[in-house]
Short mmCIF file of C-alpha atoms in Angstrom, two decimals:
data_model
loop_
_atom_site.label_atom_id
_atom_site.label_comp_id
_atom_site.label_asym_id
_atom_site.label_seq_id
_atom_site.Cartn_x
_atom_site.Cartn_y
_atom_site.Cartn_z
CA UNK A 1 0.00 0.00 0.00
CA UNK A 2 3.37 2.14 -0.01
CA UNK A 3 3.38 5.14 -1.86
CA UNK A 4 -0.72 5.44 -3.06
CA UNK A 5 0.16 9.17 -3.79
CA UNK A 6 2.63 8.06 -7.16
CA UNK A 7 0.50 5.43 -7.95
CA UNK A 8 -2.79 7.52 -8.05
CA UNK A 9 -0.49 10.18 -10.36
CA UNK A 10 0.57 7.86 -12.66
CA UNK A 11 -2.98 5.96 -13.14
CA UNK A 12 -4.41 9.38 -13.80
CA UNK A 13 -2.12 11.22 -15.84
CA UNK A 14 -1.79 7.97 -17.87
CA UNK A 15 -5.58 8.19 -18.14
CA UNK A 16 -5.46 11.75 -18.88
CA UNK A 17 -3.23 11.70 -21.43
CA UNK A 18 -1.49 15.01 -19.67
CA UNK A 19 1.20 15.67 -17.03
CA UNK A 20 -1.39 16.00 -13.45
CA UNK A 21 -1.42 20.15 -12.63
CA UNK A 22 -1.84 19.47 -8.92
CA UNK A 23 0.39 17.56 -5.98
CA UNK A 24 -1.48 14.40 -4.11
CA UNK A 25 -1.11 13.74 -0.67
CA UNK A 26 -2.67 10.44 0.23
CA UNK A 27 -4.38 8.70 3.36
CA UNK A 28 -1.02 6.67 3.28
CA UNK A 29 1.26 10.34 3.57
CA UNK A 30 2.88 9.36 0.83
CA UNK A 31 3.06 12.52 -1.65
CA UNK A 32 3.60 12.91 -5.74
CA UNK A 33 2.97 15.58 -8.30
CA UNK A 34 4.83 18.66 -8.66
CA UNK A 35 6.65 21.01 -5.78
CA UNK A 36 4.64 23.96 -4.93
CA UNK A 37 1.44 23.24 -6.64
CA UNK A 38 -2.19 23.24 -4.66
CA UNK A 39 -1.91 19.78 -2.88
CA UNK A 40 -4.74 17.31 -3.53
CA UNK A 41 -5.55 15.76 -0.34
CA UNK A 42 -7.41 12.37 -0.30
CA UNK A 43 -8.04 11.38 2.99
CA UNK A 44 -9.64 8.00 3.08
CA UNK A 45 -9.61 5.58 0.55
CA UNK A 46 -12.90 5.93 0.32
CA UNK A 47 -13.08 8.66 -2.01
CA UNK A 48 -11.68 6.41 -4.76
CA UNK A 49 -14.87 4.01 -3.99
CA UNK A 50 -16.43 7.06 -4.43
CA UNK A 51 -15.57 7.16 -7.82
CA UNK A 52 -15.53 4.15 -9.31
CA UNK A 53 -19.52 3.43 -8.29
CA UNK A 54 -19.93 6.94 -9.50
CA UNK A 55 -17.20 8.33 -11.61
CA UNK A 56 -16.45 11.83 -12.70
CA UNK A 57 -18.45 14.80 -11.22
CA UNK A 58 -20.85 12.95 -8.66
CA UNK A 59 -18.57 10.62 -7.52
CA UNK A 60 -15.45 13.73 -6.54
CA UNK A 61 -18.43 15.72 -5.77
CA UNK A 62 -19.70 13.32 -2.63
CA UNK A 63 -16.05 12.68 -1.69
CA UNK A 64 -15.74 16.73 -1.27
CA UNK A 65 -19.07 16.89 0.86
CA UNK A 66 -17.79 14.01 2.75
CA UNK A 67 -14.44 15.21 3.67
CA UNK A 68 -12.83 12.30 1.81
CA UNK A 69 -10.56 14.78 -0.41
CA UNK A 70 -9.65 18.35 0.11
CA UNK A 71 -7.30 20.84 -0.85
CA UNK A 72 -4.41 22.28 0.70
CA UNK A 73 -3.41 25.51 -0.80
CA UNK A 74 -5.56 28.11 -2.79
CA UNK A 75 -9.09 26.62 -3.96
CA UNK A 76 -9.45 28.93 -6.97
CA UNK A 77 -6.05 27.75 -8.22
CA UNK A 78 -6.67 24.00 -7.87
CA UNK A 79 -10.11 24.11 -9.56
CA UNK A 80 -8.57 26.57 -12.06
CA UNK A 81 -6.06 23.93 -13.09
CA UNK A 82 -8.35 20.93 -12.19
CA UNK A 83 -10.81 22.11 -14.35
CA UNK A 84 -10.06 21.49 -17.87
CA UNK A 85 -8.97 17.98 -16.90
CA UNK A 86 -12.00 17.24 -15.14
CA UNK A 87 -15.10 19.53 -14.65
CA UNK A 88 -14.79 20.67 -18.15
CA UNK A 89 -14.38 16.78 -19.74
CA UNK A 90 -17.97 17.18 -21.46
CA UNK A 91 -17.10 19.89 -23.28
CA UNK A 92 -13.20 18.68 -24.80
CA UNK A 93 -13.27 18.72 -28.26
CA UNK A 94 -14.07 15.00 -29.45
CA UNK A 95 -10.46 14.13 -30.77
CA UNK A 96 -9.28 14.46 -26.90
CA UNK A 97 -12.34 12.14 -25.68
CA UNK A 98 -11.41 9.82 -28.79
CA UNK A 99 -7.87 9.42 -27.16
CA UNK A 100 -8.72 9.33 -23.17
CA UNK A 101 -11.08 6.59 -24.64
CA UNK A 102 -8.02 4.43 -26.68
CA UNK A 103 -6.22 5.15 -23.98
CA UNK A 104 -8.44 3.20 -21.76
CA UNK A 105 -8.55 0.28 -23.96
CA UNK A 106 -4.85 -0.17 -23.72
CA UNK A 107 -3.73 -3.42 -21.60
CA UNK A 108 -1.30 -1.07 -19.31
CA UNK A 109 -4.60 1.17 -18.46
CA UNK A 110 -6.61 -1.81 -17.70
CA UNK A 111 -3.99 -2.91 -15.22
CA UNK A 112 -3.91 0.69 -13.87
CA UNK A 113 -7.47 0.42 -13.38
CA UNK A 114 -7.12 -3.19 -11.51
CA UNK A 115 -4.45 -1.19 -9.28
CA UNK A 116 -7.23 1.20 -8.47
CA UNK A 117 -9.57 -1.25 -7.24
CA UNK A 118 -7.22 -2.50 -5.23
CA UNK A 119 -6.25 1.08 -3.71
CA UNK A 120 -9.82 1.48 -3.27
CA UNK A 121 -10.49 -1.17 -0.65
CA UNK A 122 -14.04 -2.75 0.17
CA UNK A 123 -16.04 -3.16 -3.04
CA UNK A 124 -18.76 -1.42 -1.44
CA UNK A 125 -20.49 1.72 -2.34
CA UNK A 126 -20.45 4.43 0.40
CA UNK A 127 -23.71 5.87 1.40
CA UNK A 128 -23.71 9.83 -0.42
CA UNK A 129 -23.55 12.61 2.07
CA UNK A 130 -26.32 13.42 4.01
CA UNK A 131 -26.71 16.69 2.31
CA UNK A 132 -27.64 15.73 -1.27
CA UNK A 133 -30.88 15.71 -1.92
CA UNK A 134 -33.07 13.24 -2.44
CA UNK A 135 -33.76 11.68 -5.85
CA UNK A 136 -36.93 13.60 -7.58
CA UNK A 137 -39.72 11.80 -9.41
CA UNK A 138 -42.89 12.74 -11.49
CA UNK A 139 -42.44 15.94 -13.86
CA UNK A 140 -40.27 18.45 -13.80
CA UNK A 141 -41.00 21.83 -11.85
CA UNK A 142 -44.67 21.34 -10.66
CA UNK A 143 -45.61 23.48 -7.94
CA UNK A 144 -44.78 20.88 -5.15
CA UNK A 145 -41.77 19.57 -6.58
CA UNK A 146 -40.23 23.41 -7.10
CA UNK A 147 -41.04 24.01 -3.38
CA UNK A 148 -39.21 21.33 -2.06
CA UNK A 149 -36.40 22.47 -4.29
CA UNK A 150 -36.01 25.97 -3.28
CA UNK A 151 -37.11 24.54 0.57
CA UNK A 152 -33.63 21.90 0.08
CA UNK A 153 -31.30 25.08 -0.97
CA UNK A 154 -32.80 28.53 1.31
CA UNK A 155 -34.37 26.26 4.51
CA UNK A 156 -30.87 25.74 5.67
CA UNK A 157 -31.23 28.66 8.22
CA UNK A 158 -31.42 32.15 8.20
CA UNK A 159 -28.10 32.54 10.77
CA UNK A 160 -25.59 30.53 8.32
CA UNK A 161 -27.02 32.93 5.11
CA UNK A 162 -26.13 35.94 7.43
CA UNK A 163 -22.42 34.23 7.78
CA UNK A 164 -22.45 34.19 4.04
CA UNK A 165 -24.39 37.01 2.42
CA UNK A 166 -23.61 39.50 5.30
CA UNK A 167 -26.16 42.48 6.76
CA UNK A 168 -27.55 42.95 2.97
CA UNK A 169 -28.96 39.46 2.65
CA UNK A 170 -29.02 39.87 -0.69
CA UNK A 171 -28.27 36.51 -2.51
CA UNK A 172 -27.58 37.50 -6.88
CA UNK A 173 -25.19 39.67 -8.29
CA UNK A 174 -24.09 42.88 -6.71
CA UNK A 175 -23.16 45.88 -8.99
CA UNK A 176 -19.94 47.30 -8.14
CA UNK A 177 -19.54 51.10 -9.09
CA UNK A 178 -15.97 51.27 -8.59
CA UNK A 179 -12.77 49.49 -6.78
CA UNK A 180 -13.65 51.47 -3.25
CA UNK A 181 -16.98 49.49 -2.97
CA UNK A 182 -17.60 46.78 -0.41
CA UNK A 183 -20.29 43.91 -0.57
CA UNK A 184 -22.86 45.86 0.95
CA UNK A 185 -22.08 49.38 -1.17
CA UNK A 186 -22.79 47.16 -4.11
CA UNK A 187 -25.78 45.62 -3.36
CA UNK A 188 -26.96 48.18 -2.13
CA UNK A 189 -26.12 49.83 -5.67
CA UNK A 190 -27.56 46.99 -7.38
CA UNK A 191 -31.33 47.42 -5.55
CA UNK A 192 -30.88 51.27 -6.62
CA UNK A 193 -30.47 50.32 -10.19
CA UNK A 194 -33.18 47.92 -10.58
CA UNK A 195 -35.52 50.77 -9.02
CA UNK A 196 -34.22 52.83 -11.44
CA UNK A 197 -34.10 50.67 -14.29
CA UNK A 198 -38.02 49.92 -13.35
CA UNK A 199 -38.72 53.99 -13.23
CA UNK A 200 -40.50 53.22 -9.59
CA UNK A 201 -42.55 56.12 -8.17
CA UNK A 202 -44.15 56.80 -5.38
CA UNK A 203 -47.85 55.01 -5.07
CA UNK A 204 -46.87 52.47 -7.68
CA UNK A 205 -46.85 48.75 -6.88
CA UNK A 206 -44.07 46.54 -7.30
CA UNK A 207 -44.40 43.16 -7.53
CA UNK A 208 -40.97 41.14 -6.33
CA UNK A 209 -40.82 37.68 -7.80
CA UNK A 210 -38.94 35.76 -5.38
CA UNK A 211 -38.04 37.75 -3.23
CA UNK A 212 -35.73 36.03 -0.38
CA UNK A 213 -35.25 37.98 3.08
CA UNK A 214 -36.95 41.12 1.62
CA UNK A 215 -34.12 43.36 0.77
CA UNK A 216 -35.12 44.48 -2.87
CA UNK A 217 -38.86 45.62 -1.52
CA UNK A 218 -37.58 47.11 1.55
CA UNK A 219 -35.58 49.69 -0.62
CA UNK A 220 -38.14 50.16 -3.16
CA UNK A 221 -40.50 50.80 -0.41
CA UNK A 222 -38.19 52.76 2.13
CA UNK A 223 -36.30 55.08 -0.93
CA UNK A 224 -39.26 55.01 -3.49
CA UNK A 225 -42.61 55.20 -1.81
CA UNK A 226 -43.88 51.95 -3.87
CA UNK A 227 -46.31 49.68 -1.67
CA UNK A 228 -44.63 45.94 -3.03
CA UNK A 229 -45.37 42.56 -2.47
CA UNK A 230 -43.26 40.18 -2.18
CA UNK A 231 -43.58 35.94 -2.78
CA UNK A 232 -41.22 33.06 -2.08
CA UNK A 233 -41.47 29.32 -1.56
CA UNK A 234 -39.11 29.18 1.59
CA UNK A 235 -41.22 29.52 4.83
CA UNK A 236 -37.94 30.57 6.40
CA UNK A 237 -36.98 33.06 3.84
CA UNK A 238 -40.52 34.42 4.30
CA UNK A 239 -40.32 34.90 8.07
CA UNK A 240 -37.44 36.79 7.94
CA UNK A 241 -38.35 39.10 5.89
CA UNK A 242 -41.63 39.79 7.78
CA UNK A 243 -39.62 40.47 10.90
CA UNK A 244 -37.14 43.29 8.96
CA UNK A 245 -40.28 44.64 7.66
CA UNK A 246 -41.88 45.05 10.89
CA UNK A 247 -38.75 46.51 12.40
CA UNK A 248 -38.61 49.21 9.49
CA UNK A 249 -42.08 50.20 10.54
CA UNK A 250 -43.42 49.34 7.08
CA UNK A 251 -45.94 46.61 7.46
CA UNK A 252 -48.46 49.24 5.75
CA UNK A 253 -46.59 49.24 2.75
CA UNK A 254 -45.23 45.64 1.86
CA UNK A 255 -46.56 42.36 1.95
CA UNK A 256 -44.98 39.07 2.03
CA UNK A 257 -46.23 36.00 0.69
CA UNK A 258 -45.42 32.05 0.18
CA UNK A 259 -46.51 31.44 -2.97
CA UNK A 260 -45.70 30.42 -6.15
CA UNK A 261 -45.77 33.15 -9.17
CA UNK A 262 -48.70 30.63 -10.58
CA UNK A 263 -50.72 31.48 -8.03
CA UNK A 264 -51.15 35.44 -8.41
CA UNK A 265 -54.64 36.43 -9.30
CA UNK A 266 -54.37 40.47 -8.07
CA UNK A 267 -52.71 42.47 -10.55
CA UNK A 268 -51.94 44.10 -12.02
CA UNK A 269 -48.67 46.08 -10.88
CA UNK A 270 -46.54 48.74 -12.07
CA UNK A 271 -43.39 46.94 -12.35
CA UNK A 272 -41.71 43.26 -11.46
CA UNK A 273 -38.62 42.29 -10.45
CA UNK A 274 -37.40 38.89 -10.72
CA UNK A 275 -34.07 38.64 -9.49
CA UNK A 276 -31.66 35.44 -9.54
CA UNK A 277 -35.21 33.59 -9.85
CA UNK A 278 -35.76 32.45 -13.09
CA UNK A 279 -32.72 30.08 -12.83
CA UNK A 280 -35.52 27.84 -11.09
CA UNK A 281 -38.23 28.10 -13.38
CA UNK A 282 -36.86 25.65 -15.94
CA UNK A 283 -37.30 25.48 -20.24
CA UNK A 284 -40.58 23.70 -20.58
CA UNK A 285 -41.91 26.04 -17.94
CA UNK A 286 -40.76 29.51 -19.25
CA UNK A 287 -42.97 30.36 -22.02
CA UNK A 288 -45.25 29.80 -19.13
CA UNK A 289 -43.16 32.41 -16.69
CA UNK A 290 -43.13 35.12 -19.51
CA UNK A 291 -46.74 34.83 -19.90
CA UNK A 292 -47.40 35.06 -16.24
CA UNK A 293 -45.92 38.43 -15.64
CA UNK A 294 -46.56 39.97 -18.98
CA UNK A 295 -50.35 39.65 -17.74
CA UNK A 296 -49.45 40.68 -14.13
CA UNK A 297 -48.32 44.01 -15.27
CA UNK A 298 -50.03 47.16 -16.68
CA UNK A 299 -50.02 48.50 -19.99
CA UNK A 300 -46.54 50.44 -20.01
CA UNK A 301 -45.14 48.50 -16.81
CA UNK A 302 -41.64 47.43 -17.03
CA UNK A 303 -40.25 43.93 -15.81
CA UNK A 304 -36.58 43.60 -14.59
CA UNK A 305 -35.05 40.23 -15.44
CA UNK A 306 -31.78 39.52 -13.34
CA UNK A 307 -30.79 35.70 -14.32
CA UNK A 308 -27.69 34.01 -14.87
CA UNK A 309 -27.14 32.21 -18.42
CA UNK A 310 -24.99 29.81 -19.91
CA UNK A 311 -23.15 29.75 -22.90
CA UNK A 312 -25.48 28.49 -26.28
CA UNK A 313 -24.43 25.16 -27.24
CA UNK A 314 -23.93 23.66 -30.98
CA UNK A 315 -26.53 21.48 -30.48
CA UNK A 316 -29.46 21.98 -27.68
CA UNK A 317 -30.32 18.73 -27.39
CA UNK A 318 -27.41 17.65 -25.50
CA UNK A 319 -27.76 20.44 -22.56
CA UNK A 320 -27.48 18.88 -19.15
CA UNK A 321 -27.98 20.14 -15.86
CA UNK A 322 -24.20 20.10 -13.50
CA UNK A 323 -24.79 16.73 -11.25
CA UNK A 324 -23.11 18.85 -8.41
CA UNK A 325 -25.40 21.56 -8.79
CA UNK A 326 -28.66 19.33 -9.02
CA UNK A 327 -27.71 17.49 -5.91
CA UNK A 328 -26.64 19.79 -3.81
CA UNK A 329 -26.93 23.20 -4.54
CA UNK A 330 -29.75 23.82 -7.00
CA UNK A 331 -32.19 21.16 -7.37
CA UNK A 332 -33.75 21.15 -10.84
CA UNK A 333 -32.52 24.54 -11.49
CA UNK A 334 -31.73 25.47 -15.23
CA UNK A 335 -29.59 27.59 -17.08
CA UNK A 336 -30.06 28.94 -20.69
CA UNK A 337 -28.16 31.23 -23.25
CA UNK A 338 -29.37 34.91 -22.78
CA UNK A 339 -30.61 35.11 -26.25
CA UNK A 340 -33.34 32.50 -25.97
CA UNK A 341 -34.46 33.90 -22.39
CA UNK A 342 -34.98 37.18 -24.19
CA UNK A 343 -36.65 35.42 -27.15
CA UNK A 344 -39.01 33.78 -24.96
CA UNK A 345 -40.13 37.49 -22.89
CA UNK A 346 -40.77 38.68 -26.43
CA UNK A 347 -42.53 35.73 -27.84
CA UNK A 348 -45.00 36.11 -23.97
CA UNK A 349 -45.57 39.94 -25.89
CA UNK A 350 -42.76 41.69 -23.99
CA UNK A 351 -40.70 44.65 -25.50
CA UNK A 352 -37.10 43.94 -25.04
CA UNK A 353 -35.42 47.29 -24.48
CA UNK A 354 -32.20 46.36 -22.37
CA UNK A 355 -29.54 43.86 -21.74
CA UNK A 356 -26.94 44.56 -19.69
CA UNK A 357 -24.03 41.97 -19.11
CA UNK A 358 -22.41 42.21 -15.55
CA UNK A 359 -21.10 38.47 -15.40
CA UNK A 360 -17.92 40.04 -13.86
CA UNK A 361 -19.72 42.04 -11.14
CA UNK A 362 -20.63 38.24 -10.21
CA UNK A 363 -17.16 37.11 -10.08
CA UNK A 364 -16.41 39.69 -7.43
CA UNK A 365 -19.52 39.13 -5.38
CA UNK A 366 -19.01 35.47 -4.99
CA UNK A 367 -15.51 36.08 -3.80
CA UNK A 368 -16.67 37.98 -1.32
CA UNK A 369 -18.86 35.14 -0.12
CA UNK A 370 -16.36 32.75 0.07
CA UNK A 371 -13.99 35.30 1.72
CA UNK A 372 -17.30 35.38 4.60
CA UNK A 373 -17.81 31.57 4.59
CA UNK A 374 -13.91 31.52 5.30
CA UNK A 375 -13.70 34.08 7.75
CA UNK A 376 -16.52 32.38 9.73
CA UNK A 377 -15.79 28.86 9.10
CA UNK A 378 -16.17 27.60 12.69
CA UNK A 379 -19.93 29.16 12.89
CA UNK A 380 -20.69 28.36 9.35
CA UNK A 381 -20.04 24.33 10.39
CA UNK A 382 -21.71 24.68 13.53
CA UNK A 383 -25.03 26.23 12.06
CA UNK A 384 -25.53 23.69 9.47
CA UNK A 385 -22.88 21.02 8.73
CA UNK A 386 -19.10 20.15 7.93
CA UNK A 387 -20.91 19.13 4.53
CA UNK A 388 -23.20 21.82 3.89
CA UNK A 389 -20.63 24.49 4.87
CA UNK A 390 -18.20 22.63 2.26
CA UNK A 391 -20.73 22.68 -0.26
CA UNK A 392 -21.24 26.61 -0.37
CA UNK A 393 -17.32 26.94 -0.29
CA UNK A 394 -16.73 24.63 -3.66
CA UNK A 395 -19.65 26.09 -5.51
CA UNK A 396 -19.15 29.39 -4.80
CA UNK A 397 -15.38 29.27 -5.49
CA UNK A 398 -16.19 27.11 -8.83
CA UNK A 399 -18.94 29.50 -9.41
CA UNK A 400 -16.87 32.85 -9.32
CA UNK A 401 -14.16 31.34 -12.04
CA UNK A 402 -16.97 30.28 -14.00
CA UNK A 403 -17.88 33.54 -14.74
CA UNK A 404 -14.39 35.08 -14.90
CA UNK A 405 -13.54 32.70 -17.22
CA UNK A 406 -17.09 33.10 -19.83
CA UNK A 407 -18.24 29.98 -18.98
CA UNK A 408 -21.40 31.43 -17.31
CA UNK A 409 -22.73 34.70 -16.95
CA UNK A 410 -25.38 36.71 -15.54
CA UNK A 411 -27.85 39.60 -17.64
CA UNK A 412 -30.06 42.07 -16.50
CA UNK A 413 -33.59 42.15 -18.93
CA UNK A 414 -35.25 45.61 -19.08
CA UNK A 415 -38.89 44.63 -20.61
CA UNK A 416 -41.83 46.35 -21.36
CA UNK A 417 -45.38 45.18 -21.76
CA UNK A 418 -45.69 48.73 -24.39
CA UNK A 419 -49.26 49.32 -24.88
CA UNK A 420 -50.97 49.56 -28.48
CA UNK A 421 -50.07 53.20 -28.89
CA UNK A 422 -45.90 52.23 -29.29
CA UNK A 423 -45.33 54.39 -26.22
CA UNK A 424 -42.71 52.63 -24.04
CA UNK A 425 -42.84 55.25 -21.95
CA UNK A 426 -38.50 54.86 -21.57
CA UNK A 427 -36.49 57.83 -22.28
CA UNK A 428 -34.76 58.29 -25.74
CA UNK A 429 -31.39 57.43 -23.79
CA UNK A 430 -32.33 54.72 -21.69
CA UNK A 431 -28.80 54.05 -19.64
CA UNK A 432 -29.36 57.31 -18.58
CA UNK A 433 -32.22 55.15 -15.91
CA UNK A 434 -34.00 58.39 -15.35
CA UNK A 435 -37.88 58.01 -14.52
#
């Protein structure tokens, strides 16, 4: 069992067909890979069980949760160089998957692979991680099965998002106006834009569609005079945001509801924001989304889209959700390219009159989650679990190079349901964001 570390390097980079970017450390202390790199640690030799009942993603992904492999060094480097090899195997160009598959018809790879097994230990599967969530039946993004999706990702207590998020509680993209701005400055600064983007006035009503601890209607209510509502599916979420309304003496003014944005029967309202939400609704249920609002909102109200997207692939078809993300972060969530979300607003009758990229604004605020999640590690673990709090810090990190490096990135969709008469009721100049 001497030396696990080389022979784990060798099976994979013969495997790989490339030199491994990373050191490994292994359960045995034996170490291999080269000096100075971010140090792949596996623990127990379970996390190679792990992956060979469930290799690639899922399989690394449960041995993460589990505490069966770790890193020692920076995160954002490791998955940086880790990610091409691995994460990103899906999308190599189909000569490379052509070679890692002769490669592991060769005899000396099938040996290799033997050696594995043998590394690995008991041939039996280990239970996944308490934290993934439980396989989902029946069809996709019905109104129960979307509640107990957004219940699995927001009911994990209001205390650990407050580690995370910090006093904002905002949970999307912040907009940073310039290298001086902290967390807070630019969420705040991106709840002032969508106002203005939306023209609010005083005595309109906005509607918020999910609207998580209440931040965005507490400043359209407390710096524009709107009377809002506000819906969720997280009972926790919901709570919250009830007690911060009550404590900013503007119960009169904003309401808070559970409830599903199928279920609204009294608009209409002046404008609707829907903010990091629409990453839930899912493709067959869009066209179905768009429709809702358009008819929720006046003749001349505007709708403010705020939803990450992915990149457009060759061929549609073969679009698949990230296991990691469906199991343990986002459960049935979706992502799609930014031109078909804006396609399907104007096919519901929506005028499209702004898109504006901020994928690296996203970048930054995700660092500056993981740099809270860090900070409070201790309290992170003990308000939820070793597993959840390791969760949060892989996807976030992941997350924030994602959209530094293009592979994601995040829009906000001015709309307009424009009346018969063509009057948008926008200014010539738009960007300017004036009412």
């Amino acid at each position: 069992m001497a030396d696990a570390a080389g022979r784990l390097t060798k099976l994979a980079e013969e495997v790989l067909g490339a030199p491994l970017p990373v050191r490994i450390r292994a359960w045995d202390r034996s170490e291999s890979g080269p000096p100075g790199a971010p140090v792949l640690v596996i623990r127990h030799r379970r996390a190679l069980r792990r992956l060979l009942f469930k290799p690639g993603e899922l399989g690394l992904a449960r041995a993460w949760v589990a505490g069966d492999i770790d890193v020692e060094g920076d995160l954002y480097e490791a998955l940086d160089l880790l990610a091409e090899l691995i994460w990103e195997r899906d999308a190599a160009p189909a000569p490379r998957r052509a070679a890692v598959l002769r490669a592991l018809a060769r005899p000396e790879i099938r040996a290799a692979a033997r050696e594995l097994l043998s590394l690995a230990g008991a041939p039996v599967p280990p239970a996944p991680p308490a934290e993934e969530a439980r396989r989902r039946r029946g069809p996709l993004h019905t109104l129960l099965r979307d509640k107990e999706a957004i219940s699995h990702h927001y009911d994990v207590g209001n205390d650990f998002y407050e580690l995370v998020l910090g006093p904002s509680m905002v949970y999307s993209c912040a907009y940073w106006e310039g290298p001086e701005s902290t967390l807070e400055d630019a969420q705040r600064d991106k709840l002032d834009l969508i106002c203005r983007k939306l023209g609010l006035k005083e005595g309109q009503r906005l509607l918020d569609v999910g609207c998580g601890w209440g931040s965005m209607v507490l400043h359209a209510a407390r710096e524009y005079g709107v009377r809002a509502v506000g819906i969720t599916l997280s009972e926790e979420q919901a709570g919250y945001a009830r007690k911060r309304i009550a404590e900013a003496g503007l119960t009169d003014r904003i309401e808070i509801r559970v409830q599903d944005y199928r279920e609204i029967h009294d608009g209409p309202f002046d404008a609707i924001s829907s903010i990091g939400m629409a990453e839930h609704v899912g493709r067959t249920r869009y066209a179905e989304y768009a429709s809702a609002l358009y008819a929720l909102l006046k003749p001349g109200g505007r709708l403010l889209n705020h939803q990450i997207a992915r990149r457009p692939l060759a061929d549609e078809e073969t679009y698949h959700v990230d296991e990691f993300i469906d199991r343990y972060v986002f459960p049935d969530g979706e992502l799609a390219p930014v031109g078909r979300t804006a396609g399907q607003l104007e096919e519901a009758g929506f005028e499209v009159r702004d898109v504006e990229a901020i994928r690296e604004h996203y970048a930054l605020t995700l660092r500056g989650w993981v740099a809270n999640l860090e900070r409070h590690w201790a309290e992170a673990v003990r308000l939820t679990s070793p597993g959840r709090a390791r969760v949060w810090r892989l996807y976030m990190a992941a997350s924030a190079l994602s959209f530094e490096r293009n592979r994601i990135g995040v829009n906000q969709v001015l709309a307009v349901r424009t009346p018969e008469s063509g009057a948008s009721g926008l200014p010539p100049r738009a960007r300017a964001w004036t009412a």
